Tab-separated table of C-alpha atoms in Angstrom:
chain	number	residue	atom	x	y	z
A	1	UNK	CA	35.731	-17.254	51.934
A	2	UNK	CA	33.855	-20.495	51.091
A	3	UNK	CA	33.331	-21.896	47.302
A	4	UNK	CA	30.175	-21.731	47.064
A	5	UNK	CA	27.649	-19.207	46.106
A	6	UNK	CA	26.830	-16.728	48.752
A	7	UNK	CA	22.654	-14.913	49.328
A	8	UNK	CA	22.853	-12.057	51.478
A	9	UNK	CA	19.492	-10.143	52.978
A	10	UNK	CA	20.050	-6.873	53.801
A	11	UNK	CA	22.811	-5.662	51.663
A	12	UNK	CA	21.285	-2.179	50.678
A	13	UNK	CA	21.451	-0.942	54.731
A	14	UNK	CA	24.437	0.082	56.327
A	15	UNK	CA	26.328	-3.075	57.807
A	16	UNK	CA	24.805	-4.327	54.238
A	17	UNK	CA	26.620	-2.127	51.899
A	18	UNK	CA	29.935	-2.606	53.652
A	19	UNK	CA	29.815	-7.128	53.348
A	20	UNK	CA	28.870	-7.673	49.662
A	21	UNK	CA	31.984	-4.936	48.546
A	22	UNK	CA	34.257	-7.635	50.936
A	23	UNK	CA	32.467	-10.293	49.507
A	24	UNK	CA	32.949	-8.133	45.633
A	25	UNK	CA	36.196	-8.217	46.723
A	26	UNK	CA	36.725	-11.738	47.938
A	27	UNK	CA	34.226	-14.382	45.928
A	28	UNK	CA	33.063	-12.009	42.676
A	29	UNK	CA	30.269	-10.494	41.526
A	30	UNK	CA	28.845	-13.852	40.449
A	31	UNK	CA	29.379	-16.057	43.146
A	32	UNK	CA	26.823	-13.283	45.191
A	33	UNK	CA	22.599	-12.975	45.784
A	34	UNK	CA	20.986	-10.611	47.302
A	35	UNK	CA	17.640	-10.534	48.280
A	36	UNK	CA	16.248	-6.444	47.565
A	37	UNK	CA	12.549	-5.206	47.355
A	38	UNK	CA	13.759	-3.240	43.804
A	39	UNK	CA	17.293	-4.375	42.189
A	40	UNK	CA	19.640	-4.176	42.990
A	41	UNK	CA	22.421	-2.265	40.946
A	42	UNK	CA	25.624	-5.370	40.373
A	43	UNK	CA	24.146	-7.682	41.935
A	44	UNK	CA	21.569	-10.890	40.672
A	45	UNK	CA	18.170	-9.466	43.622
A	46	UNK	CA	15.882	-11.860	44.530
A	47	UNK	CA	13.217	-8.924	44.494
A	48	UNK	CA	11.277	-10.192	47.586
A	49	UNK	CA	9.123	-7.752	51.080
A	50	UNK	CA	9.980	-9.811	53.370
A	51	UNK	CA	7.003	-7.727	55.166
A	52	UNK	CA	5.129	-8.367	52.846
A	53	UNK	CA	6.361	-11.943	51.042
A	54	UNK	CA	8.154	-15.225	51.635
A	55	UNK	CA	11.463	-15.841	50.070
A	56	UNK	CA	10.200	-17.674	47.067
A	57	UNK	CA	10.869	-21.489	47.125
A	58	UNK	CA	13.974	-21.906	44.341
A	59	UNK	CA	15.922	-18.060	46.312
A	60	UNK	CA	18.608	-21.090	47.847
A	61	UNK	CA	19.803	-22.838	44.189
A	62	UNK	CA	23.095	-23.417	44.374
A	63	UNK	CA	23.194	-21.762	47.566
A	64	UNK	CA	26.280	-22.074	50.425
A	65	UNK	CA	26.357	-19.457	52.889
A	66	UNK	CA	23.585	-17.240	53.739
A	67	UNK	CA	24.307	-13.729	55.701
A	68	UNK	CA	21.140	-12.146	57.405
A	69	UNK	CA	21.442	-8.692	58.230
A	70	UNK	CA	17.883	-7.925	56.728
A	71	UNK	CA	15.518	-6.596	60.176
A	72	UNK	CA	14.070	-4.071	61.613
A	73	UNK	CA	15.868	-1.356	63.874
A	74	UNK	CA	13.612	1.524	64.359
A	75	UNK	CA	13.521	3.622	67.591
A	76	UNK	CA	10.365	3.642	67.980
A	77	UNK	CA	10.754	2.234	71.209
A	78	UNK	CA	7.275	2.556	72.439
A	79	UNK	CA	5.017	2.242	69.766
A	80	UNK	CA	3.080	-0.974	70.586
A	81	UNK	CA	0.746	-0.097	66.624
A	82	UNK	CA	4.475	-1.848	65.192
A	83	UNK	CA	4.773	-4.969	67.313
A	84	UNK	CA	3.283	-6.933	64.293
A	85	UNK	CA	6.272	-5.401	61.660
A	86	UNK	CA	8.818	-6.322	64.701
A	87	UNK	CA	6.918	-10.404	65.088
A	88	UNK	CA	7.090	-10.151	61.170
A	89	UNK	CA	10.152	-9.860	60.146
A	90	UNK	CA	12.779	-10.435	62.626
A	91	UNK	CA	11.414	-13.351	63.166
A	92	UNK	CA	8.795	-15.500	60.833
A	93	UNK	CA	9.857	-14.788	58.430
A	94	UNK	CA	13.868	-15.067	59.815
A	95	UNK	CA	12.727	-18.780	60.775
A	96	UNK	CA	10.725	-18.882	56.896
A	97	UNK	CA	13.869	-18.000	55.917
A	98	UNK	CA	16.157	-20.985	57.762
A	99	UNK	CA	13.589	-23.910	57.738
A	100	UNK	CA	14.062	-22.480	53.870
A	101	UNK	CA	17.745	-22.488	53.787
A	102	UNK	CA	17.349	-25.853	55.349
A	103	UNK	CA	15.366	-27.823	52.374
A	104	UNK	CA	17.785	-26.375	50.085
A	105	UNK	CA	21.139	-27.968	51.561
A	106	UNK	CA	22.889	-24.657	52.936
A	107	UNK	CA	25.653	-25.198	54.851
A	108	UNK	CA	26.331	-21.969	56.338
A	109	UNK	CA	23.631	-19.455	57.818
A	110	UNK	CA	25.079	-17.099	59.551
A	111	UNK	CA	22.310	-14.347	61.822
A	112	UNK	CA	22.475	-11.041	62.639
A	113	UNK	CA	21.578	-10.741	66.481
A	114	UNK	CA	21.989	-7.859	68.638
A	115	UNK	CA	23.276	-7.183	72.153
A	116	UNK	CA	19.637	-5.904	73.308
A	117	UNK	CA	19.267	-9.549	72.909
A	118	UNK	CA	21.562	-10.458	76.137
A	119	UNK	CA	18.599	-7.934	78.685
A	120	UNK	CA	19.687	-5.159	79.806
A	121	UNK	CA	23.364	-5.056	81.074
A	122	UNK	CA	23.757	-5.512	84.537
A	123	UNK	CA	24.911	-2.035	86.161
A	124	UNK	CA	29.268	-2.565	86.793
A	125	UNK	CA	29.101	-5.902	84.477
A	126	UNK	CA	30.475	-6.973	81.583
A	127	UNK	CA	28.469	-8.374	79.879
A	128	UNK	CA	29.154	-11.728	78.369
A	129	UNK	CA	27.088	-14.229	76.429
A	130	UNK	CA	25.933	-16.446	79.130
A	131	UNK	CA	24.349	-13.431	80.960
A	132	UNK	CA	21.572	-13.819	79.565
A	133	UNK	CA	18.387	-11.812	81.134
A	134	UNK	CA	14.636	-10.613	79.627
A	135	UNK	CA	15.509	-8.078	76.534
A	136	UNK	CA	13.694	-5.038	76.577
A	137	UNK	CA	12.382	-3.630	74.791
A	138	UNK	CA	10.088	-5.166	71.726
A	139	UNK	CA	13.651	-5.294	69.190
A	140	UNK	CA	15.003	-7.215	72.250
A	141	UNK	CA	12.962	-9.994	72.381
A	142	UNK	CA	11.899	-10.197	68.700
A	143	UNK	CA	15.954	-10.663	67.896
A	144	UNK	CA	15.872	-13.672	70.691
A	145	UNK	CA	13.120	-15.686	69.839
A	146	UNK	CA	14.823	-15.971	66.741
A	147	UNK	CA	17.493	-16.288	68.004
A	148	UNK	CA	16.183	-19.525	69.551
A	149	UNK	CA	13.712	-20.471	66.777
A	150	UNK	CA	16.884	-20.463	64.678
A	151	UNK	CA	19.403	-22.912	67.534
A	152	UNK	CA	17.086	-25.016	67.595
A	153	UNK	CA	16.397	-25.284	63.781
A	154	UNK	CA	20.814	-26.027	64.411
A	155	UNK	CA	19.243	-28.769	66.424
A	156	UNK	CA	17.168	-30.238	63.782
A	157	UNK	CA	19.309	-29.922	61.131
A	158	UNK	CA	22.441	-30.194	59.167
A	159	UNK	CA	22.321	-26.401	58.684
A	160	UNK	CA	25.413	-24.389	60.709
A	161	UNK	CA	23.612	-21.688	62.284
A	162	UNK	CA	25.517	-19.290	63.453
A	163	UNK	CA	24.880	-16.399	65.351
A	164	UNK	CA	26.693	-12.293	65.791
A	165	UNK	CA	25.448	-10.392	68.688
A	166	UNK	CA	26.926	-6.856	67.530
A	167	UNK	CA	26.690	-3.590	70.407
A	168	UNK	CA	26.874	-0.356	68.130
A	169	UNK	CA	28.556	0.051	64.851
A	170	UNK	CA	30.405	3.046	63.789
A	171	UNK	CA	32.111	3.636	60.369
A	172	UNK	CA	32.281	5.839	57.379
A	173	UNK	CA	27.816	5.809	56.581
A	174	UNK	CA	26.942	4.830	59.954
A	175	UNK	CA	23.174	6.367	60.105
A	176	UNK	CA	21.211	6.865	63.496
A	177	UNK	CA	21.919	8.415	66.306
A	178	UNK	CA	26.350	8.508	65.559
A	179	UNK	CA	25.249	10.286	62.857
A	180	UNK	CA	23.750	13.446	64.531
A	181	UNK	CA	26.184	13.664	67.186
A	182	UNK	CA	28.755	13.892	63.874
A	183	UNK	CA	26.467	16.425	62.389
A	184	UNK	CA	25.327	18.401	65.480
A	185	UNK	CA	29.302	19.136	65.942
A	186	UNK	CA	30.307	20.192	61.781
A	187	UNK	CA	27.178	22.836	62.699
A	188	UNK	CA	28.334	23.257	65.963
A	189	UNK	CA	25.426	23.427	68.190
A	190	UNK	CA	26.084	19.583	69.882
A	191	UNK	CA	27.920	20.723	73.167
A	192	UNK	CA	30.876	19.172	74.580
A	193	UNK	CA	29.742	16.392	76.582
A	194	UNK	CA	31.395	15.744	80.116
A	195	UNK	CA	33.517	12.705	81.070
A	196	UNK	CA	30.839	10.350	83.809
A	197	UNK	CA	33.731	7.519	82.614
A	198	UNK	CA	31.038	5.311	81.253
A	199	UNK	CA	32.054	2.126	79.008
A	200	UNK	CA	30.326	1.366	76.327
A	201	UNK	CA	31.337	-0.858	73.479
A	202	UNK	CA	31.474	-0.379	69.853
A	203	UNK	CA	32.641	-2.202	66.745
A	204	UNK	CA	33.474	-1.039	63.998
A	205	UNK	CA	31.602	-1.902	60.423
A	206	UNK	CA	35.027	-3.389	59.456
A	207	UNK	CA	35.358	-5.636	62.090
A	208	UNK	CA	31.470	-6.928	62.356
A	209	UNK	CA	31.765	-7.777	58.829
A	210	UNK	CA	34.885	-9.738	59.752
A	211	UNK	CA	33.764	-11.072	62.849
A	212	UNK	CA	30.595	-12.501	60.082
A	213	UNK	CA	33.188	-14.060	57.697
A	214	UNK	CA	34.965	-15.501	60.455
A	215	UNK	CA	31.577	-17.755	62.101
A	216	UNK	CA	30.502	-18.394	58.764
A	217	UNK	CA	33.767	-20.417	58.020
A	218	UNK	CA	34.546	-21.946	61.133
A	219	UNK	CA	32.424	-25.404	62.139
A	220	UNK	CA	33.284	-24.666	66.190
A	221	UNK	CA	30.390	-22.040	65.936
A	222	UNK	CA	27.720	-24.413	64.513
A	223	UNK	CA	24.377	-23.958	67.000
A	224	UNK	CA	26.614	-20.872	69.742
A	225	UNK	CA	25.600	-17.321	70.052
A	226	UNK	CA	28.877	-14.297	69.615
A	227	UNK	CA	29.089	-11.663	70.794
A	228	UNK	CA	30.930	-8.688	68.446
A	229	UNK	CA	32.509	-5.866	69.248
A	230	UNK	CA	35.387	-3.860	69.427
A	231	UNK	CA	36.525	-5.786	73.057
A	232	UNK	CA	37.213	-1.743	73.914
A	233	UNK	CA	35.082	0.286	75.775
A	234	UNK	CA	34.653	3.699	75.010
A	235	UNK	CA	33.409	6.780	77.404
A	236	UNK	CA	31.199	8.460	76.322
A	237	UNK	CA	33.718	11.750	76.785
A	238	UNK	CA	35.922	9.399	73.561
A	239	UNK	CA	33.633	8.935	71.288
A	240	UNK	CA	32.726	12.472	71.586
A	241	UNK	CA	36.452	13.618	70.730
A	242	UNK	CA	36.420	10.987	67.963
A	243	UNK	CA	33.707	12.754	66.270
A	244	UNK	CA	35.459	15.770	66.583
A	245	UNK	CA	37.964	14.540	64.984
A	246	UNK	CA	36.545	12.816	62.787
A	247	UNK	CA	34.923	16.338	62.035
A	248	UNK	CA	38.038	18.241	60.683
A	249	UNK	CA	36.391	20.128	64.644
A	250	UNK	CA	38.923	21.502	67.020
A	251	UNK	CA	38.166	19.434	70.332
A	252	UNK	CA	37.180	22.220	73.566
A	253	UNK	CA	38.504	22.563	76.343
A	254	UNK	CA	35.532	23.092	78.553
A	255	UNK	CA	32.415	20.905	79.292
A	256	UNK	CA	28.658	20.802	80.231
A	257	UNK	CA	28.626	19.073	83.082
A	258	UNK	CA	25.987	16.146	83.307
A	259	UNK	CA	24.314	17.520	85.510
A	260	UNK	CA	22.905	20.363	82.919
A	261	UNK	CA	21.298	16.417	81.179
A	262	UNK	CA	19.537	15.469	84.175
A	263	UNK	CA	18.109	18.838	84.363
A	264	UNK	CA	17.149	18.649	81.262
A	265	UNK	CA	16.028	15.535	81.448
A	266	UNK	CA	13.394	16.040	83.590
A	267	UNK	CA	11.148	17.961	81.591
A	268	UNK	CA	10.977	15.112	78.798
A	269	UNK	CA	11.078	11.673	77.716
A	270	UNK	CA	12.705	11.712	75.032
A	271	UNK	CA	14.985	13.826	76.070
A	272	UNK	CA	15.493	11.460	79.217
A	273	UNK	CA	16.069	8.134	76.650
A	274	UNK	CA	18.244	9.671	74.261
A	275	UNK	CA	20.413	10.984	77.290
A	276	UNK	CA	20.488	7.409	79.656
A	277	UNK	CA	21.522	6.009	75.772
A	278	UNK	CA	24.286	8.452	76.162
A	279	UNK	CA	25.566	8.067	79.566
A	280	UNK	CA	24.687	4.708	80.819
A	281	UNK	CA	26.941	2.015	80.567
A	282	UNK	CA	26.870	-1.371	77.816
A	283	UNK	CA	30.138	-3.305	78.254
A	284	UNK	CA	29.925	-6.493	76.090
A	285	UNK	CA	32.523	-8.876	76.338
A	286	UNK	CA	33.701	-10.843	72.514
A	287	UNK	CA	35.943	-13.181	74.540
A	288	UNK	CA	33.831	-15.870	73.305
A	289	UNK	CA	34.931	-14.758	69.758
A	290	UNK	CA	38.781	-13.933	69.980
A	291	UNK	CA	38.510	-17.435	72.445
A	292	UNK	CA	38.303	-18.889	68.522
A	293	UNK	CA	40.778	-16.646	66.565
A	294	UNK	CA	39.395	-13.859	65.347
A	295	UNK	CA	40.988	-10.638	66.210
A	296	UNK	CA	39.066	-6.973	65.491
A	297	UNK	CA	41.792	-5.209	63.455
A	298	UNK	CA	40.108	-1.795	63.639
A	299	UNK	CA	39.170	1.577	66.711
A	300	UNK	CA	37.827	3.883	66.860
A	301	UNK	CA	41.019	5.835	68.006
A	302	UNK	CA	41.879	5.458	64.239
């Protein structure tokens, strides 16, 4: 763990909360600074709203390592009216922040991206960092644009830039579709899923935190992109059964056949999108990160 100051953006988000808790246990509160729109109850806070403001010029004094987690990732797939927010936060603010980090003498800049930046998965293929296609949607496109600009900054400065493309994150406190599934199982309205033998890469939040810290400390990660996952794909049925166990509910011995969901998809574009996310393949390899010595310690079956 670095001995210098550490700066975290997105510290109040799901991943950020786990990261600062980890850092607090390893380097102490005094070494941590966070960027937030509101004063953080524990850590030194630089008040800044990235939708409106630039990071203050003196914010990074004494900082050695930055974890840039802040981003705009709402599930608003086709809402073009929000494109400017994706561009402003995911690209413009990231680049401005990295340029300030270079001027301020920051040694390590870790950027959390997404597997969406690599483009749509090719059917039947376990995607790697070398499989670069046109990203789907404004979120993936802006994450990819930020990646390219950060790599250019890395090539023209002494600051080490490392990029983690995270697969779907799960763990205590998660929100989004996984939380919705668990809540539905708890209340009894989420239907038992069939086994369709799809492959979905996910990562436990503790594994992701370890990956972020790992790349921040290894000089071989400079100017590189790494996919982070549990390195074990899960089917939608496995995710459903694990959620039942988490909720303390018995796993039903019956299930709704896949054709039931296909029929419902005919009547709603929103349902078609949701069911596609539920049953499609999204399989990614973390081999590149593993070859450097990283190991995932948690899994869904824990």
